[in-house]
Amino acid sequence: MCLYRVLVLSVFLSITQAVDRSNFKTCDQSAFCSRQRAMKPGQSSYTALLETLELSDSHLTVQLLNNNNKVLLLLELYRLQGNMTRVKINELKPIKPRYEVPDVLITDPPTELMSVLAQDEHRVVLSLGGEDWRLILSAQPFRLDIMEGPQVLLSLNSRGLLTLELHVWPLFWFSTKPLSFQVSEGEEEEAEEEVDQPGMWEETFKTHADTKPNGPSSISLDFSLPGVEHVYGIPEHADGLKLKNTDGGDPYRLYNLDVFQYELFNPMALYGAVPVLLSHNTHRTMGLFWLNAAETWVDVSSGQVGVCVTGSHTGSSEVPQTDVRWISESGIIDVFIMLGPRPNDVFTQYSSLTGTQAFPPLSSLAYHQCRWNYNDQEDVSAVDQGFDEHDIPYDFIWLDIEHTDGKRYFTWDNNKFPQPKDMLQGLLDKRRKMVTIVDPHIKVDSSYKIHTEIRSRGYYIKNKDGGDYEGWCWPGNAGYPDFTNPEMRKWWASMFAYDQYEGSMENLYTWNDMNEPSVFNGPEVTMHKDALHGPWEHRDIHNLYGFYVQMATAEGQIQRSGGLERPFVLTRAFFAGSQRYGAVWTGDNAAEWGHLKMSIPMCLSLGLVGISFCGADVGGFFKTPSAELLVRWYQAGAYQPFFRAHAHLDTPRREPWLFGPDNTALIREAVRQRYTLLPYWYLQFYHAQRTGQPVMRPLWVEYPEDIATFSIDNEFLIALQPGEDDALPQATSPPVCSSDERSSGVTAYLPGNGEVWYDVHTFQRHDGAQNLSIPVTMSSIPVFQRGGSIICRKNRVRRSSSCMENDPYTLYVALDSQGNAEGEIYIDDGHTFKHKTDKQFIHRRLSFTANSLSSSDLSPDSQFPTASWVEQVNILGAQKPDAVTLTATDGGESSVEFEFDPDTAVLTLRKPGVNAGVNWTLHLR
């Protein structure tokens, strides 16, 4: 059940390097990263003191001894429901508490009983459920192995790189020693040398000093994955889907930063950070979730190693193995090991921890028109009218920072936008909407209500000396609200009320930009790490800041409607759990072919870690696209979850009709294809918010045993059809992503031995498990529907998605090799929470088997009235029947007009005329 979207770029064109790398640290320039990376594997200093082991109903604890400094740590092990294991390591008796990330987990994960299977002075063997699942805790050196039968699935600290630097350690050295241990004079000297390493108490990057009054606090832990060669995830990076070996180069960095025109194929940090990594081979998919919000570096090393020695299980054969090491500047070690075993199991496990993708308003899945900036109300009106004149649908028009009164958010420029409600009402009359930008840097101005309120309430982040932290951003001198404070978030949410945000209406939504946070005159264009959020330093919470900004904004939109309306909030910065609050985009890309191609693996990586609502600026934010590149980007963007064109202030205008009538027609067709498929996109997001499965997914997710798919990141599947057993992907496609491909064509890998795929434009049938050469023209958008699927479209495209609300459906039934197909249809009001609160929705199964197509109710206890009906049914791969009849709800039977095309084997049933929300069956006689 699958539209297969294969986005292919065969030739990488040269990329202009615009990012100034010198503004951003490498690992060598980061004191804690360079210290940690200097450690040599195989020299673990930790011993598990098995005599301290305690096992309760919920978890196991045991103390770990650092043999160098005699400091004790506390290890906590949890067996979680859903085939997961949680590992926490903290100081046993910390002088200063370490930060533990709040608010990301949706609940305290439920636990299951662990039991001891065997124990001696060297190790403890614990049951993880079932006869074959075991966790082995080895004492000297400390190590954990998770096993299934004789197979080691994952080892923790097998390379001995566990480290937990101690807060304020030199000052309290003697008071923190366990009384049961004595430290020799030599050991004490060695300890003093360790704490005197550069950067432990203060470090400088360029002109910025980072004071560390609490001393060093970094943590590190390594994981080994035997049998694994492919690992994915840990976005955001402008790099391929499969993570590369970092030996000899920088680790992947997770530290939310405002990176100007980022570089491709680089592990440097970007705007968001999700510390989740997936491993995959033909037998198993697993995941690691490193719950830490501080600056983090991730080393990946793949190669061939000998079989691990664990207890009595030994071996000498060589097997592939990937080693992953996490290094964070502060906090505790808190890691969730998700054991799969299938890709969809890992998605379910992770979403049970951090939640699923928010169910967006249907209109937000349509087309968005944006630039920095539309000049005034007249400009907005002209652009709006231009879409109507050129018969191109759109749903949202966006206003960037110039719409405000001097970059004061929640305001309007009275000269350029004197009547914002009139402007919004004009859009509402056409059932269209607007998004305005609301950034989290607040202009320091005593006449600005937002600033004076935040200051008077004490809600600003503080500098190290206790005053309000101030930095330079778009308004000039700005303060930064402390969104880690629940009271600040509550106040911020209240500012979106219609009587607070003057000029706002129900069709106005929000864009949170610059929320890494961006500080133009700060270190690495962000906030000083010694700034204070209550008792915590900014270094502890940095990657959470954008998460909290979007959380508060989404809550504000919900509250302004009395809890009725679903929000739409776009964020640039994000963290694990951000999927609960809206959409993200890939940031300030460039009008280059390489950036078009890179949008695919970047969004695929985000989907793997729960964030499905992803897209890239169509046309590229920086620079000026050629007409060909712009057209190709629209064709690609039309098949990505978030579909928005955006452009920099200094670029020429690029509304779709400004590149000549031929290109206008091509862009129009791409946008219209998006609108016809909105019912399908909406269904996929309905399932994403219920199950946590990604909407846009790599081929290997649905074909986990097909090695040919493991490294493909220029093709993707659009969603799946949940079922009792294996799900069927719905759609896959390749738009053209290189100018050279216009003449040479593209090659798409169609997966699935014994499966069939149909070109959605020509209905030509192709066998699976082949590399298909596809000739292309400028109008080509190669998209394939998987045999065995049914996809619902609305082919009457109007000026906005809301105008299509009651329009009829056309069903595309793509038969598999056995002549069967299945699909679903989902309908609700498209914008409220009534589908959840009042069960107001329609969810039906469509099934073609034994020459009959039927619609049956998947949710009998829900109800929703719809005027939409089934206008046409196209059956691909069909044979000509003698007659077609319709059996309706009342049992009456009527004939249905049809025609059959023998050249394409497409059977078209015209005007069955049945309501989309009732039971019916079409019989092919």
mmCIF file of N, CA and C in Angstrom, residues 603-710:
data_model
loop_
_atom_site.group_PDB
_atom_site.id
_atom_site.type_symbol
_atom_site.label_atom_id
_atom_site.label_comp_id
_atom_site.label_asym_id
_atom_site.label_seq_id
_atom_site.Cartn_x
_atom_site.Cartn_y
_atom_site.Cartn_z
ATOM 1 N N CYS A 603 15.648 14.488 6.521
ATOM 2 C CA CYS A 603 14.292 14.209 7.010
ATOM 3 C C CYS A 603 14.107 12.732 7.355
ATOM 4 N N LEU A 604 14.757 11.846 6.631
ATOM 5 C CA LEU A 604 14.685 10.430 6.979
ATOM 6 C C LEU A 604 15.266 10.192 8.369
ATOM 7 N N SER A 605 16.386 10.829 8.672
ATOM 8 C CA SER A 605 16.992 10.668 9.995
ATOM 9 C C SER A 605 16.063 11.163 11.083
ATOM 10 N N LEU A 606 15.391 12.282 10.845
ATOM 11 C CA LEU A 606 14.452 12.800 11.831
ATOM 12 C C LEU A 606 13.269 11.868 12.020
ATOM 13 N N GLY A 607 12.765 11.293 10.923
ATOM 14 C CA GLY A 607 11.657 10.359 11.040
ATOM 15 C C GLY A 607 12.016 9.135 11.866
ATOM 16 N N LEU A 608 13.244 8.665 11.738
ATOM 17 C CA LEU A 608 13.678 7.492 12.497
ATOM 18 C C LEU A 608 13.660 7.738 13.994
ATOM 19 N N VAL A 609 13.768 9.000 14.415
ATOM 20 C CA VAL A 609 13.789 9.309 15.844
ATOM 21 C C VAL A 609 12.527 10.063 16.260
ATOM 22 N N GLY A 610 11.434 9.798 15.564
ATOM 23 C CA GLY A 610 10.123 10.234 16.023
ATOM 24 C C GLY A 610 9.574 11.497 15.424
ATOM 25 N N ILE A 611 10.416 12.301 14.726
ATOM 26 C CA ILE A 611 9.957 13.596 14.215
ATOM 27 C C ILE A 611 9.593 13.434 12.746
ATOM 28 N N SER A 612 8.322 13.168 12.486
ATOM 29 C CA SER A 612 7.857 12.916 11.119
ATOM 30 C C SER A 612 7.561 14.176 10.336
ATOM 31 N N PHE A 613 7.178 15.253 11.029
ATOM 32 C CA PHE A 613 6.708 16.459 10.339
ATOM 33 C C PHE A 613 7.923 17.319 9.989
ATOM 34 N N CYS A 614 8.608 16.941 8.912
ATOM 35 C CA CYS A 614 9.873 17.550 8.527
ATOM 36 C C CYS A 614 9.835 17.959 7.069
ATOM 37 N N GLY A 615 10.526 19.051 6.760
ATOM 38 C CA GLY A 615 10.688 19.464 5.378
ATOM 39 C C GLY A 615 11.881 20.388 5.253
ATOM 40 N N ALA A 616 12.166 20.800 4.038
ATOM 41 C CA ALA A 616 13.268 21.712 3.753
ATOM 42 C C ALA A 616 12.730 22.902 2.973
ATOM 43 N N ASP A 617 13.406 24.045 3.089
ATOM 44 C CA ASP A 617 12.993 25.229 2.338
ATOM 45 C C ASP A 617 13.059 24.948 0.841
ATOM 46 N N VAL A 618 11.901 24.917 0.196
ATOM 47 C CA VAL A 618 11.844 24.662 -1.243
ATOM 48 C C VAL A 618 12.526 25.813 -1.983
ATOM 49 N N GLY A 619 13.451 25.466 -2.869
ATOM 50 C CA GLY A 619 14.200 26.458 -3.607
ATOM 51 C C GLY A 619 15.486 26.874 -2.954
ATOM 52 N N GLY A 620 15.653 26.555 -1.647
ATOM 53 C CA GLY A 620 16.849 26.946 -0.917
ATOM 54 C C GLY A 620 16.703 28.334 -0.335
ATOM 55 N N PHE A 621 17.084 28.494 0.930
ATOM 56 C CA PHE A 621 16.936 29.777 1.613
ATOM 57 C C PHE A 621 17.941 30.801 1.085
ATOM 58 N N PHE A 622 19.205 30.425 1.039
ATOM 59 C CA PHE A 622 20.244 31.308 0.510
ATOM 60 C C PHE A 622 20.399 31.121 -0.988
ATOM 61 N N LYS A 623 20.906 32.136 -1.637
ATOM 62 C CA LYS A 623 21.247 32.127 -3.058
ATOM 63 C C LYS A 623 19.990 32.095 -3.935
ATOM 64 N N THR A 624 20.212 32.051 -5.229
ATOM 65 C CA THR A 624 19.119 32.146 -6.195
ATOM 66 C C THR A 624 19.073 30.877 -7.042
ATOM 67 N N PRO A 625 17.972 30.136 -6.999
ATOM 68 C CA PRO A 625 17.909 28.901 -7.790
ATOM 69 C C PRO A 625 17.675 29.199 -9.268
ATOM 70 N N SER A 626 18.212 28.348 -10.116
ATOM 71 C CA SER A 626 17.815 28.383 -11.519
ATOM 72 C C SER A 626 16.365 27.942 -11.620
ATOM 73 N N ALA A 627 15.760 28.218 -12.744
ATOM 74 C CA ALA A 627 14.375 27.771 -12.935
ATOM 75 C C ALA A 627 14.288 26.259 -12.839
ATOM 76 N N GLU A 628 15.262 25.557 -13.398
ATOM 77 C CA GLU A 628 15.242 24.096 -13.354
ATOM 78 C C GLU A 628 15.342 23.591 -11.920
ATOM 79 N N LEU A 629 16.267 24.152 -11.141
ATOM 80 C CA LEU A 629 16.402 23.715 -9.752
ATOM 81 C C LEU A 629 15.132 23.995 -8.965
ATOM 82 N N LEU A 630 14.536 25.155 -9.175
ATOM 83 C CA LEU A 630 13.315 25.487 -8.444
ATOM 84 C C LEU A 630 12.198 24.507 -8.774
ATOM 85 N N VAL A 631 12.023 24.202 -10.045
ATOM 86 C CA VAL A 631 10.985 23.240 -10.431
ATOM 87 C C VAL A 631 11.246 21.886 -9.790
ATOM 88 N N ARG A 632 12.492 21.410 -9.895
ATOM 89 C CA ARG A 632 12.816 20.103 -9.318
ATOM 90 C C ARG A 632 12.600 20.089 -7.816
ATOM 91 N N TRP A 633 12.854 21.242 -7.156
ATOM 92 C CA TRP A 633 12.666 21.275 -5.706
ATOM 93 C C TRP A 633 11.178 21.232 -5.344
ATOM 94 N N TYR A 634 10.351 21.907 -6.125
ATOM 95 C CA TYR A 634 8.909 21.782 -5.891
ATOM 96 C C TYR A 634 8.458 20.344 -6.085
ATOM 97 N N GLN A 635 8.986 19.684 -7.095
ATOM 98 C CA GLN A 635 8.602 18.291 -7.347
ATOM 99 C C GLN A 635 9.035 17.382 -6.205
ATOM 100 N N ALA A 636 10.190 17.681 -5.619
ATOM 101 C CA ALA A 636 10.652 16.896 -4.473
ATOM 102 C C ALA A 636 9.867 17.245 -3.214
ATOM 103 N N GLY A 637 9.714 18.550 -2.960
ATOM 104 C CA GLY A 637 9.042 18.986 -1.745
ATOM 105 C C GLY A 637 7.596 18.557 -1.664
ATOM 106 N N ALA A 638 6.957 18.385 -2.822
ATOM 107 C CA ALA A 638 5.555 17.961 -2.831
ATOM 108 C C ALA A 638 5.381 16.576 -2.234
ATOM 109 N N TYR A 639 6.463 15.822 -2.119
ATOM 110 C CA TYR A 639 6.396 14.474 -1.560
ATOM 111 C C TYR A 639 7.190 14.346 -0.266
ATOM 112 N N GLN A 640 7.403 15.478 0.422
ATOM 113 C CA GLN A 640 7.969 15.455 1.767
ATOM 114 C C GLN A 640 6.920 15.971 2.736
ATOM 115 N N PRO A 641 6.987 15.568 3.996
ATOM 116 C CA PRO A 641 5.876 15.867 4.921
ATOM 117 C C PRO A 641 5.542 17.343 5.078
ATOM 118 N N PHE A 642 6.546 18.203 5.271
ATOM 119 C CA PHE A 642 6.295 19.641 5.418
ATOM 120 C C PHE A 642 6.724 20.328 4.131
ATOM 121 N N PHE A 643 5.799 21.049 3.503
ATOM 122 C CA PHE A 643 5.967 21.549 2.135
ATOM 123 C C PHE A 643 5.881 23.072 2.159
ATOM 124 N N ARG A 644 7.054 23.724 2.250
ATOM 125 C CA ARG A 644 7.091 25.189 2.339
ATOM 126 C C ARG A 644 8.210 25.738 1.461
ATOM 127 N N ALA A 645 7.895 26.743 0.661
ATOM 128 C CA ALA A 645 8.914 27.510 -0.050
ATOM 129 C C ALA A 645 9.326 28.682 0.829
ATOM 130 N N HIS A 646 10.641 28.968 0.834
ATOM 131 C CA HIS A 646 11.147 30.059 1.670
ATOM 132 C C HIS A 646 12.399 30.632 1.015
ATOM 133 N N ALA A 647 12.684 31.894 1.277
ATOM 134 C CA ALA A 647 13.822 32.549 0.628
ATOM 135 C C ALA A 647 14.346 33.690 1.490
ATOM 136 N N HIS A 648 15.631 33.958 1.318
ATOM 137 C CA HIS A 648 16.321 35.007 2.057
ATOM 138 C C HIS A 648 15.912 36.394 1.556
ATOM 139 N N LEU A 649 16.048 37.365 2.445
ATOM 140 C CA LEU A 649 15.690 38.750 2.154
ATOM 141 C C LEU A 649 16.415 39.293 0.920
ATOM 142 N N ASP A 650 17.670 38.882 0.735
ATOM 143 C CA ASP A 650 18.487 39.445 -0.346
ATOM 144 C C ASP A 650 18.349 38.715 -1.673
ATOM 145 N N THR A 651 17.501 37.683 -1.733
ATOM 146 C CA THR A 651 17.324 36.955 -2.985
ATOM 147 C C THR A 651 16.194 37.571 -3.801
ATOM 148 N N PRO A 652 16.244 37.437 -5.117
ATOM 149 C CA PRO A 652 15.122 37.922 -5.942
ATOM 150 C C PRO A 652 13.836 37.189 -5.597
ATOM 151 N N ARG A 653 12.728 37.843 -5.824
ATOM 152 C CA ARG A 653 11.430 37.204 -5.580
ATOM 153 C C ARG A 653 11.322 35.957 -6.430
ATOM 154 N N ARG A 654 10.659 34.948 -5.851
ATOM 155 C CA ARG A 654 10.554 33.680 -6.579
ATOM 156 C C ARG A 654 9.184 33.026 -6.398
ATOM 157 N N GLU A 655 8.124 33.809 -6.378
ATOM 158 C CA GLU A 655 6.794 33.213 -6.407
ATOM 159 C C GLU A 655 6.684 32.311 -7.642
ATOM 160 N N PRO A 656 5.865 31.292 -7.590
ATOM 161 C CA PRO A 656 5.882 30.239 -8.618
ATOM 162 C C PRO A 656 5.626 30.721 -10.045
ATOM 163 N N TRP A 657 5.042 31.892 -10.206
ATOM 164 C CA TRP A 657 4.690 32.355 -11.560
ATOM 165 C C TRP A 657 5.725 33.322 -12.149
ATOM 166 N N LEU A 658 6.885 33.459 -11.511
ATOM 167 C CA LEU A 658 7.871 34.440 -11.957
ATOM 168 C C LEU A 658 8.958 33.853 -12.849
ATOM 169 N N PHE A 659 8.795 32.610 -13.293
ATOM 170 C CA PHE A 659 9.851 31.949 -14.072
ATOM 171 C C PHE A 659 9.355 31.526 -15.451
ATOM 172 N N GLY A 660 8.335 32.199 -15.924
ATOM 173 C CA GLY A 660 7.809 31.893 -17.244
ATOM 174 C C GLY A 660 6.671 30.897 -17.183
ATOM 175 N N PRO A 661 5.792 30.908 -18.194
ATOM 176 C CA PRO A 661 4.583 30.066 -18.159
ATOM 177 C C PRO A 661 4.880 28.578 -18.132
ATOM 178 N N ASP A 662 5.927 28.129 -18.796
ATOM 179 C CA ASP A 662 6.220 26.692 -18.793
ATOM 180 C C ASP A 662 6.590 26.210 -17.395
ATOM 181 N N ASN A 663 7.450 26.951 -16.727
ATOM 182 C CA ASN A 663 7.846 26.561 -15.374
ATOM 183 C C ASN A 663 6.701 26.751 -14.387
ATOM 184 N N THR A 664 5.897 27.782 -14.603
ATOM 185 C CA THR A 664 4.710 27.943 -13.760
ATOM 186 C C THR A 664 3.816 26.724 -13.856
ATOM 187 N N ALA A 665 3.623 26.224 -15.058
ATOM 188 C CA ALA A 665 2.782 25.036 -15.247
ATOM 189 C C ALA A 665 3.373 23.821 -14.542
ATOM 190 N N LEU A 666 4.684 23.665 -14.588
ATOM 191 C CA LEU A 666 5.334 22.525 -13.923
ATOM 192 C C LEU A 666 5.192 22.627 -12.405
ATOM 193 N N ILE A 667 5.383 23.828 -11.863
ATOM 194 C CA ILE A 667 5.227 24.002 -10.417
ATOM 195 C C ILE A 667 3.770 23.791 -10.015
ATOM 196 N N ARG A 668 2.853 24.338 -10.825
ATOM 197 C CA ARG A 668 1.436 24.145 -10.542
ATOM 198 C C ARG A 668 1.103 22.661 -10.445
ATOM 199 N N GLU A 669 1.606 21.863 -11.379
ATOM 200 C CA GLU A 669 1.309 20.441 -11.390
ATOM 201 C C GLU A 669 1.873 19.743 -10.155
ATOM 202 N N ALA A 670 3.081 20.128 -9.729
ATOM 203 C CA ALA A 670 3.665 19.520 -8.532
ATOM 204 C C ALA A 670 2.826 19.836 -7.298
ATOM 205 N N VAL A 671 2.419 21.105 -7.163
ATOM 206 C CA VAL A 671 1.615 21.495 -6.004
ATOM 207 C C VAL A 671 0.261 20.798 -6.041
ATOM 208 N N ARG A 672 -0.331 20.705 -7.214
ATOM 209 C CA ARG A 672 -1.636 20.044 -7.334
ATOM 210 C C ARG A 672 -1.528 18.554 -6.983
ATOM 211 N N GLN A 673 -0.438 17.926 -7.356
ATOM 212 C CA GLN A 673 -0.256 16.530 -6.946
ATOM 213 C C GLN A 673 -0.270 16.399 -5.430
ATOM 214 N N ARG A 674 0.367 17.365 -4.752
ATOM 215 C CA ARG A 674 0.334 17.349 -3.289
ATOM 216 C C ARG A 674 -1.099 17.418 -2.777
ATOM 217 N N TYR A 675 -1.895 18.299 -3.358
ATOM 218 C CA TYR A 675 -3.261 18.476 -2.870
ATOM 219 C C TYR A 675 -4.125 17.251 -3.140
ATOM 220 N N THR A 676 -3.929 16.585 -4.259
ATOM 221 C CA THR A 676 -4.732 15.377 -4.508
ATOM 222 C C THR A 676 -4.442 14.304 -3.477
ATOM 223 N N LEU A 677 -3.220 14.288 -2.956
ATOM 224 C CA LEU A 677 -2.814 13.241 -2.013
ATOM 225 C C LEU A 677 -3.000 13.641 -0.551
ATOM 226 N N LEU A 678 -3.602 14.785 -0.275
ATOM 227 C CA LEU A 678 -3.782 15.196 1.115
ATOM 228 C C LEU A 678 -4.548 14.174 1.956
ATOM 229 N N PRO A 679 -5.576 13.506 1.439
ATOM 230 C CA PRO A 679 -6.218 12.474 2.274
ATOM 231 C C PRO A 679 -5.253 11.372 2.692
ATOM 232 N N TYR A 680 -4.331 11.056 1.808
ATOM 233 C CA TYR A 680 -3.342 10.028 2.086
ATOM 234 C C TYR A 680 -2.325 10.488 3.127
ATOM 235 N N TRP A 681 -1.813 11.718 2.979
ATOM 236 C CA TRP A 681 -0.898 12.266 3.970
ATOM 237 C C TRP A 681 -1.572 12.348 5.343
ATOM 238 N N TYR A 682 -2.818 12.772 5.341
ATOM 239 C CA TYR A 682 -3.532 12.934 6.615
ATOM 240 C C TYR A 682 -3.708 11.586 7.312
ATOM 241 N N LEU A 683 -4.017 10.560 6.546
ATOM 242 C CA LEU A 683 -4.125 9.212 7.111
ATOM 243 C C LEU A 683 -2.806 8.786 7.744
ATOM 244 N N GLN A 684 -1.694 9.071 7.060
ATOM 245 C CA GLN A 684 -0.399 8.657 7.591
ATOM 246 C C GLN A 684 -0.073 9.372 8.902
ATOM 247 N N PHE A 685 -0.416 10.660 8.996
ATOM 248 C CA PHE A 685 -0.165 11.370 10.252
ATOM 249 C C PHE A 685 -1.114 10.915 11.353
ATOM 250 N N TYR A 686 -2.308 10.489 10.977
ATOM 251 C CA TYR A 686 -3.201 9.889 11.969
ATOM 252 C C TYR A 686 -2.560 8.647 12.567
ATOM 253 N N HIS A 687 -1.994 7.812 11.715
ATOM 254 C CA HIS A 687 -1.326 6.614 12.227
ATOM 255 C C HIS A 687 -0.056 6.974 12.997
ATOM 256 N N ALA A 688 0.675 7.983 12.540
ATOM 257 C CA ALA A 688 1.909 8.366 13.238
ATOM 258 C C ALA A 688 1.615 8.804 14.672
ATOM 259 N N GLN A 689 0.526 9.567 14.881
ATOM 260 C CA GLN A 689 0.235 10.004 16.241
ATOM 261 C C GLN A 689 -0.336 8.880 17.095
ATOM 262 N N ARG A 690 -0.808 7.821 16.468
ATOM 263 C CA ARG A 690 -1.297 6.668 17.238
ATOM 264 C C ARG A 690 -0.207 5.664 17.537
ATOM 265 N N THR A 691 0.752 5.495 16.626
ATOM 266 C CA THR A 691 1.691 4.378 16.737
ATOM 267 C C THR A 691 3.153 4.784 16.888
ATOM 268 N N GLY A 692 3.499 6.015 16.533
ATOM 269 C CA GLY A 692 4.890 6.422 16.575
ATOM 270 C C GLY A 692 5.698 6.025 15.359
ATOM 271 N N GLN A 693 5.073 5.407 14.369
ATOM 272 C CA GLN A 693 5.790 5.007 13.161
ATOM 273 C C GLN A 693 6.060 6.239 12.286
ATOM 274 N N PRO A 694 7.230 6.322 11.665
ATOM 275 C CA PRO A 694 7.532 7.494 10.837
ATOM 276 C C PRO A 694 6.702 7.529 9.566
ATOM 277 N N VAL A 695 6.381 8.719 9.109
ATOM 278 C CA VAL A 695 5.622 8.894 7.877
ATOM 279 C C VAL A 695 6.528 8.700 6.665
ATOM 280 N N MET A 696 7.681 9.339 6.696
ATOM 281 C CA MET A 696 8.670 9.246 5.617
ATOM 282 C C MET A 696 9.779 8.332 6.125
ATOM 283 N N ARG A 697 10.036 7.229 5.420
ATOM 284 C CA ARG A 697 10.910 6.219 5.996
ATOM 285 C C ARG A 697 11.858 5.619 4.977
ATOM 286 N N PRO A 698 13.046 5.202 5.439
ATOM 287 C CA PRO A 698 13.981 4.535 4.538
ATOM 288 C C PRO A 698 13.435 3.193 4.070
ATOM 289 N N LEU A 699 13.944 2.723 2.940
ATOM 290 C CA LEU A 699 13.478 1.445 2.409
ATOM 291 C C LEU A 699 13.743 0.294 3.365
ATOM 292 N N TRP A 700 14.872 0.336 4.093
ATOM 293 C CA TRP A 700 15.217 -0.809 4.941
ATOM 294 C C TRP A 700 14.218 -1.017 6.076
ATOM 295 N N VAL A 701 13.476 0.021 6.434
ATOM 296 C CA VAL A 701 12.486 -0.130 7.500
ATOM 297 C C VAL A 701 11.421 -1.140 7.112
ATOM 298 N N GLU A 702 10.983 -1.124 5.842
ATOM 299 C CA GLU A 702 9.956 -2.061 5.385
ATOM 300 C C GLU A 702 10.547 -3.306 4.727
ATOM 301 N N TYR A 703 11.834 -3.249 4.416
ATOM 302 C CA TYR A 703 12.506 -4.406 3.812
ATOM 303 C C TYR A 703 13.778 -4.694 4.608
ATOM 304 N N PRO A 704 13.597 -5.096 5.888
ATOM 305 C CA PRO A 704 14.735 -5.167 6.811
ATOM 306 C C PRO A 704 15.739 -6.262 6.491
ATOM 307 N N GLU A 705 15.379 -7.210 5.620
ATOM 308 C CA GLU A 705 16.313 -8.278 5.272
ATOM 309 C C GLU A 705 16.970 -8.056 3.918
ATOM 310 N N ASP A 706 16.624 -6.976 3.245
ATOM 311 C CA ASP A 706 17.177 -6.674 1.923
ATOM 312 C C ASP A 706 18.403 -5.771 2.090
ATOM 313 N N ILE A 707 19.583 -6.365 2.030
ATOM 314 C CA ILE A 707 20.815 -5.624 2.261
ATOM 315 C C ILE A 707 20.969 -4.468 1.272
ATOM 316 N N ALA A 708 20.410 -4.624 0.083
ATOM 317 C CA ALA A 708 20.540 -3.568 -0.930
ATOM 318 C C ALA A 708 19.913 -2.258 -0.478
ATOM 319 N N THR A 709 18.994 -2.308 0.483
ATOM 320 C CA THR A 709 18.313 -1.091 0.929
ATOM 321 C C THR A 709 19.060 -0.367 2.045
ATOM 322 N N PHE A 710 20.043 -1.013 2.674
ATOM 323 C CA PHE A 710 20.579 -0.500 3.935
ATOM 324 C C PHE A 710 21.302 0.836 3.777
#
